[in-house]
Amino acid sequence: MKAFLSMGGYAAYLWPAYAVTFAVVALNIVWARRALEQARSQARRRLEARGEER
Amino acid sequence: MNWTWFHRLGSPPHVYGLAARLTPWLAWPAALLIAYGLWGGLVLAPPDYQQGDGFRIIYVHAPSAWMSLMVYTTMAVAAAVGLIWRMKVAHAAAASCAPIGASFTFAALVTGSLWGRPMWGTFWEWDPRLTSELILLFLYLGYMGLRAGIDDLQRADRASAVLAVVGVVNVPIIHYSVTWWNSLHQAPTVMRLAKPPMPASMLVPLLAMLLGFTLLFGALLLTRLRGEVLNRERSASWIREALRA
């Protein structure tokens, strides 16, 4: 396990590279879902606003 | 040739429902492929004879770099379709691509820098490959900034689409930069047809990562596309239908 984590002496470069990439993956999933949720709640508000006009 | 599938892609309700149904079919295979790619790249693949375990950065760097170019190309094609056929859904797709592409371009630059330090002795060099990739990040940011600066969605779509289409010239420049100029960066190892570039135990996890990230892009794009399509829609009846789903 220790040998695995040390990555032949490249740990200081390798693990941050993996961390940055998977942080970007995770953020993309969160951002995409949030963008959809925001669009849905805005659409809901647009509908309600229109309903009141009638 | 039957073009109904293309015309149906212009219909927001059809696209909204189709995107919702397709997303899990892309997301789950993506998760499995990336999990396998990580295991294969970090554990199963043998160390490189020159770079030791340091070469394993390729399993995050190459997919990020591939995403940066593939997402931009998708964005430019969608923008062009939006401009030519005045297709709202195509503009919505182009707008969905930008934040995804920008973030993976950032990841490609950072992971490349972390790979360059031990192998080339420097985090950064004004090298053709590195510089053109940095310009790609600025293209994405410029595209997003331009959209954010225009309130009217239709005008934002058209103006940003022109930028996306013009900027696509940078994509082949990045790809061929290592062949055209004398670059620090190594020549392509995967995207070539000649003899196998590396043993299967190294190559297969890399291909799994590349495919996994591509499918992930598909799932992210479809999720964002639904939001962008909703934002462009004024017809109350189908918005009501979409919100029920």
Coordinates of C-alpha atoms in Angstrom, one line a residue:
Chain A
M1 CA 0.0 0.0 0.0
K2 CA 2.8 2.4 0.9
A3 CA 4.6 1.5 -2.3
F4 CA 1.4 2.2 -4.2
L5 CA 0.9 5.6 -2.6
S6 CA 4.5 6.7 -3.2
M7 CA 4.2 5.9 -7.0
G8 CA 7.9 5.3 -7.4
G9 CA 8.6 8.8 -6.1
Y10 CA 6.1 10.6 -8.4
A11 CA 3.4 10.9 -5.7
A12 CA 3.8 14.7 -5.4
Y13 CA 2.9 15.1 -9.1
L14 CA 0.7 12.2 -9.7
W15 CA -1.9 12.4 -6.9
P16 CA -2.5 16.2 -7.4
A17 CA -3.1 15.5 -11.1
Y18 CA -5.7 12.9 -10.3
A19 CA -7.2 15.1 -7.6
V20 CA -7.6 18.0 -9.9
T21 CA -9.1 15.9 -12.7
F22 CA -11.7 14.2 -10.5
A23 CA -12.5 17.5 -8.8
V24 CA -13.3 18.8 -12.2
V25 CA -15.4 15.7 -13.0
A26 CA -17.4 16.0 -9.7
L27 CA -17.9 19.8 -10.1
N28 CA -19.2 19.2 -13.6
I29 CA -21.8 16.8 -12.3
V30 CA -22.9 19.2 -9.6
W31 CA -22.9 22.2 -11.9
A32 CA -24.9 20.5 -14.7
R33 CA -27.5 19.3 -12.2
R34 CA -27.7 22.7 -10.6
A35 CA -28.1 24.4 -14.0
L36 CA -31.0 22.1 -14.9
E37 CA -32.7 22.7 -11.5
Q38 CA -32.3 26.5 -11.9
A39 CA -33.8 26.4 -15.4
R40 CA -36.7 24.3 -14.1
S41 CA -37.5 26.6 -11.2
Q42 CA -37.2 29.7 -13.5
A43 CA -39.6 28.0 -16.0
R44 CA -42.0 27.3 -13.1
R45 CA -41.9 31.0 -12.0
R46 CA -42.5 32.1 -15.6
L47 CA -45.6 29.9 -15.8
E48 CA -46.9 31.1 -12.5
A49 CA -46.4 34.8 -13.5
R50 CA -48.3 34.1 -16.7
G51 CA -51.1 32.4 -14.8
E52 CA -51.6 35.5 -12.7
E53 CA -52.0 37.7 -15.8
R54 CA -55.0 35.8 -16.9
Chain B
M1 CA -32.6 9.8 -47.0
N2 CA -35.1 10.2 -44.3
W3 CA -34.6 13.5 -42.5
T4 CA -37.4 13.3 -39.9
W5 CA -34.9 12.5 -37.1
F6 CA -33.1 15.8 -37.8
H7 CA -36.3 17.8 -37.9
R8 CA -37.4 16.2 -34.6
L9 CA -34.2 17.3 -33.1
G10 CA -35.4 20.9 -33.7
S11 CA -38.5 20.2 -31.6
P12 CA -37.8 21.3 -27.9
P13 CA -40.3 18.9 -26.2
H14 CA -38.9 15.9 -28.2
V15 CA -35.3 16.9 -27.3
Y16 CA -36.1 17.5 -23.6
G17 CA -37.7 14.1 -23.2
L18 CA -35.1 12.3 -25.3
A19 CA -32.2 13.9 -23.3
A20 CA -33.8 12.9 -20.0
R21 CA -34.2 9.3 -21.1
L22 CA -30.7 9.0 -22.6
T23 CA -28.7 10.5 -19.8
P24 CA -28.5 7.4 -17.5
W25 CA -27.6 5.2 -20.5
L26 CA -24.5 7.4 -20.9
A27 CA -23.7 8.1 -17.2
W28 CA -23.6 4.6 -15.9
P29 CA -21.3 3.1 -18.6
A30 CA -19.2 6.2 -18.2
A31 CA -18.8 5.5 -14.4
L32 CA -18.0 1.9 -15.0
L33 CA -15.4 2.6 -17.8
I34 CA -13.7 5.3 -15.6
A35 CA -13.6 3.0 -12.6
Y36 CA -12.0 0.3 -14.7
G37 CA -9.7 2.8 -16.3
L38 CA -8.5 4.0 -12.9
W39 CA -7.9 0.4 -11.7
G40 CA -6.2 -0.6 -14.9
G41 CA -4.1 2.6 -15.1
L42 CA -3.0 2.8 -11.5
V43 CA -2.7 -0.9 -10.6
L44 CA -2.7 -3.3 -13.6
A45 CA -0.5 -1.4 -16.0
P46 CA 3.3 -1.9 -15.6
P47 CA 5.5 1.1 -14.9
D48 CA 6.9 2.7 -18.0
Y49 CA 10.6 1.8 -18.8
Q50 CA 11.6 5.5 -19.0
Q51 CA 9.1 7.3 -16.8
G52 CA 8.5 4.7 -14.1
D53 CA 5.2 5.3 -12.4
G54 CA 5.1 9.0 -13.4
F55 CA 3.7 8.0 -16.8
R56 CA 0.4 7.1 -15.1
I57 CA -0.5 10.8 -15.2
I58 CA -1.5 10.0 -18.8
Y59 CA -4.7 8.4 -17.5
V60 CA -6.0 11.7 -16.4
H61 CA -4.1 14.1 -18.7
A62 CA -5.0 12.5 -22.1
P63 CA -8.7 12.2 -21.3
S64 CA -8.8 15.9 -20.1
A65 CA -6.9 17.1 -23.2
W66 CA -9.2 14.9 -25.5
M67 CA -12.2 16.5 -23.8
S68 CA -10.9 20.0 -24.3
L69 CA -10.7 19.5 -28.1
M70 CA -13.7 17.2 -28.6
V71 CA -16.0 19.4 -26.6
Y72 CA -14.8 22.5 -28.5
T73 CA -15.4 20.8 -31.8
T74 CA -18.9 19.7 -30.7
M75 CA -19.6 23.3 -29.6
A76 CA -18.4 24.8 -32.9
V77 CA -20.5 22.3 -35.0
A78 CA -23.6 23.0 -32.8
A79 CA -23.0 26.7 -33.1
A80 CA -22.7 26.4 -36.9
V81 CA -25.9 24.4 -37.2
G82 CA -27.6 27.0 -35.0
L83 CA -26.4 29.8 -37.3
I84 CA -27.2 28.1 -40.6
W85 CA -30.6 26.5 -39.8
R86 CA -31.6 29.0 -37.0
M87 CA -32.1 26.0 -34.8
K88 CA -32.7 27.0 -31.1
V89 CA -31.8 23.5 -29.9
A90 CA -28.4 23.6 -31.6
H91 CA -27.6 27.0 -29.9
A92 CA -28.7 25.5 -26.6
A93 CA -26.3 22.6 -27.2
A94 CA -23.4 24.9 -28.0
A95 CA -24.1 27.0 -24.9
S96 CA -24.1 23.7 -22.8
C97 CA -20.7 22.7 -24.1
A98 CA -18.7 25.8 -22.9
P99 CA -18.4 25.3 -19.2
I100 CA -17.7 21.6 -19.6
G101 CA -15.0 22.2 -22.1
A102 CA -13.4 25.1 -20.2
S103 CA -13.2 23.0 -17.0
F104 CA -11.5 20.1 -18.7
T105 CA -9.1 22.4 -20.6
F106 CA -8.1 23.7 -17.2
A107 CA -7.6 20.1 -16.0
A108 CA -5.5 19.3 -19.1
L109 CA -3.3 22.3 -18.4
V110 CA -2.8 21.6 -14.7
T111 CA -2.2 17.8 -15.2
G112 CA 0.1 18.6 -18.1
S113 CA 2.0 21.0 -15.9
L114 CA 2.3 18.4 -13.1
W115 CA 3.6 15.9 -15.6
G116 CA 6.0 18.4 -17.2
R117 CA 7.7 19.3 -13.9
P118 CA 9.3 15.8 -13.2
M119 CA 9.8 14.9 -16.9
W120 CA 10.9 18.2 -18.5
G121 CA 12.0 20.0 -15.4
T122 CA 9.5 22.8 -15.7
F123 CA 5.8 23.4 -14.9
W124 CA 5.4 25.7 -17.9
E125 CA 7.1 26.6 -21.2
W126 CA 5.8 28.9 -23.9
D127 CA 5.8 25.9 -26.2
P128 CA 3.4 25.6 -29.3
R129 CA 1.3 22.8 -27.7
L130 CA 1.0 24.4 -24.3
T131 CA 0.4 27.9 -25.7
S132 CA -2.3 26.9 -28.1
E133 CA -4.0 24.9 -25.4
L134 CA -4.0 28.0 -23.1
I135 CA -5.5 30.0 -26.0
L136 CA -8.3 27.3 -26.1
L137 CA -9.1 28.0 -22.5
F138 CA -9.3 31.7 -23.3
L139 CA -11.6 30.9 -26.2
Y140 CA -14.0 29.1 -23.9
L141 CA -13.8 31.9 -21.3
G142 CA -14.3 34.5 -24.0
Y143 CA -17.3 32.6 -25.3
M144 CA -18.9 32.4 -21.8
G145 CA -18.0 36.0 -21.1
L146 CA -19.6 37.1 -24.3
R147 CA -22.8 35.2 -23.6
A148 CA -22.9 36.5 -20.0
G149 CA -22.6 40.1 -21.4
I150 CA -25.7 39.9 -23.6
D151 CA -29.1 39.8 -21.9
D152 CA -31.1 38.9 -25.0
L153 CA -30.8 35.1 -25.3
Q154 CA -31.2 35.1 -29.1
R155 CA -28.6 37.7 -29.7
A156 CA -26.2 36.0 -27.2
D157 CA -26.7 32.7 -29.1
R158 CA -25.9 34.3 -32.5
A159 CA -22.9 36.4 -31.3
S160 CA -21.3 33.6 -29.3
A161 CA -21.9 31.1 -32.2
V162 CA -19.8 33.3 -34.5
L163 CA -17.0 33.3 -31.9
A164 CA -17.2 29.5 -31.5
V165 CA -17.1 28.9 -35.2
V166 CA -14.1 31.3 -35.9
G167 CA -12.2 29.8 -32.9
V168 CA -12.4 26.3 -34.2
V169 CA -9.2 27.0 -36.3
N170 CA -7.3 26.6 -33.0
V171 CA -8.3 22.9 -32.7
P172 CA -6.2 21.5 -35.6
I173 CA -3.4 23.9 -34.5
I174 CA -3.4 22.3 -31.1
H175 CA -3.6 18.8 -32.5
Y176 CA -0.8 19.2 -35.1
S177 CA 1.4 21.6 -33.0
V178 CA 3.6 18.7 -31.9
T179 CA 4.2 17.7 -35.5
W180 CA 4.5 21.1 -37.1
W181 CA 6.8 22.7 -34.6
N182 CA 9.7 21.3 -32.6
S183 CA 7.8 20.9 -29.3
L184 CA 8.8 19.7 -25.8
H185 CA 5.5 17.8 -25.9
Q186 CA 5.7 14.3 -27.2
A187 CA 4.0 13.3 -30.4
P188 CA 0.6 11.6 -30.3
T189 CA 0.8 8.1 -28.9
V190 CA -2.8 7.0 -29.3
M191 CA -4.2 8.9 -32.3
R192 CA -2.0 7.3 -34.9
L193 CA -2.4 4.3 -37.2
A194 CA 1.1 2.9 -37.2
K195 CA 2.4 0.1 -35.0
P196 CA 0.9 -0.3 -31.4
P197 CA 2.3 2.6 -29.3
M198 CA 2.2 0.8 -26.0
P199 CA 1.4 -2.7 -24.6
A200 CA -2.2 -3.6 -24.3
S201 CA -2.0 -3.5 -20.5
M202 CA -1.2 0.2 -20.7
L203 CA -3.4 1.0 -23.7
V204 CA -6.7 -0.6 -22.8
P205 CA -7.2 1.3 -19.5
L206 CA -6.3 4.5 -21.5
L207 CA -8.9 3.7 -24.1
A208 CA -11.4 3.0 -21.3
M209 CA -10.7 6.4 -19.8
L210 CA -11.1 8.2 -23.1
L211 CA -14.4 6.5 -23.9
G212 CA -15.6 6.9 -20.3
F213 CA -14.9 10.6 -20.3
T214 CA -16.6 10.9 -23.7
L215 CA -19.7 9.3 -22.4
L216 CA -19.6 11.5 -19.3
F217 CA -19.5 14.5 -21.6
G218 CA -22.6 13.1 -23.3
A219 CA -24.4 12.8 -20.0
L220 CA -23.3 16.3 -18.8
L221 CA -24.3 17.8 -22.2
L222 CA -27.8 16.3 -22.2
T223 CA -28.4 17.4 -18.6
R224 CA -27.3 21.0 -19.4
L225 CA -29.1 20.9 -22.7
R226 CA -32.5 20.3 -21.0
G227 CA -31.9 23.4 -18.9
E228 CA -30.9 25.5 -21.9
V229 CA -33.8 24.3 -23.9
L230 CA -36.2 25.2 -21.1
N231 CA -34.6 28.7 -20.9
R232 CA -35.4 29.3 -24.6
E233 CA -39.0 28.1 -24.4
R234 CA -42.0 30.4 -24.2
S235 CA -44.8 27.9 -25.0
A236 CA -46.6 27.4 -21.7
S237 CA -48.2 24.0 -22.6
W238 CA -45.0 22.1 -23.1
I239 CA -43.1 23.8 -20.3
R240 CA -45.9 22.5 -18.0
E241 CA -45.4 19.1 -19.6
A242 CA -41.6 19.2 -19.1
L243 CA -41.9 20.3 -15.5
R244 CA -44.1 17.3 -14.7
A245 CA -41.4 14.9 -16.0

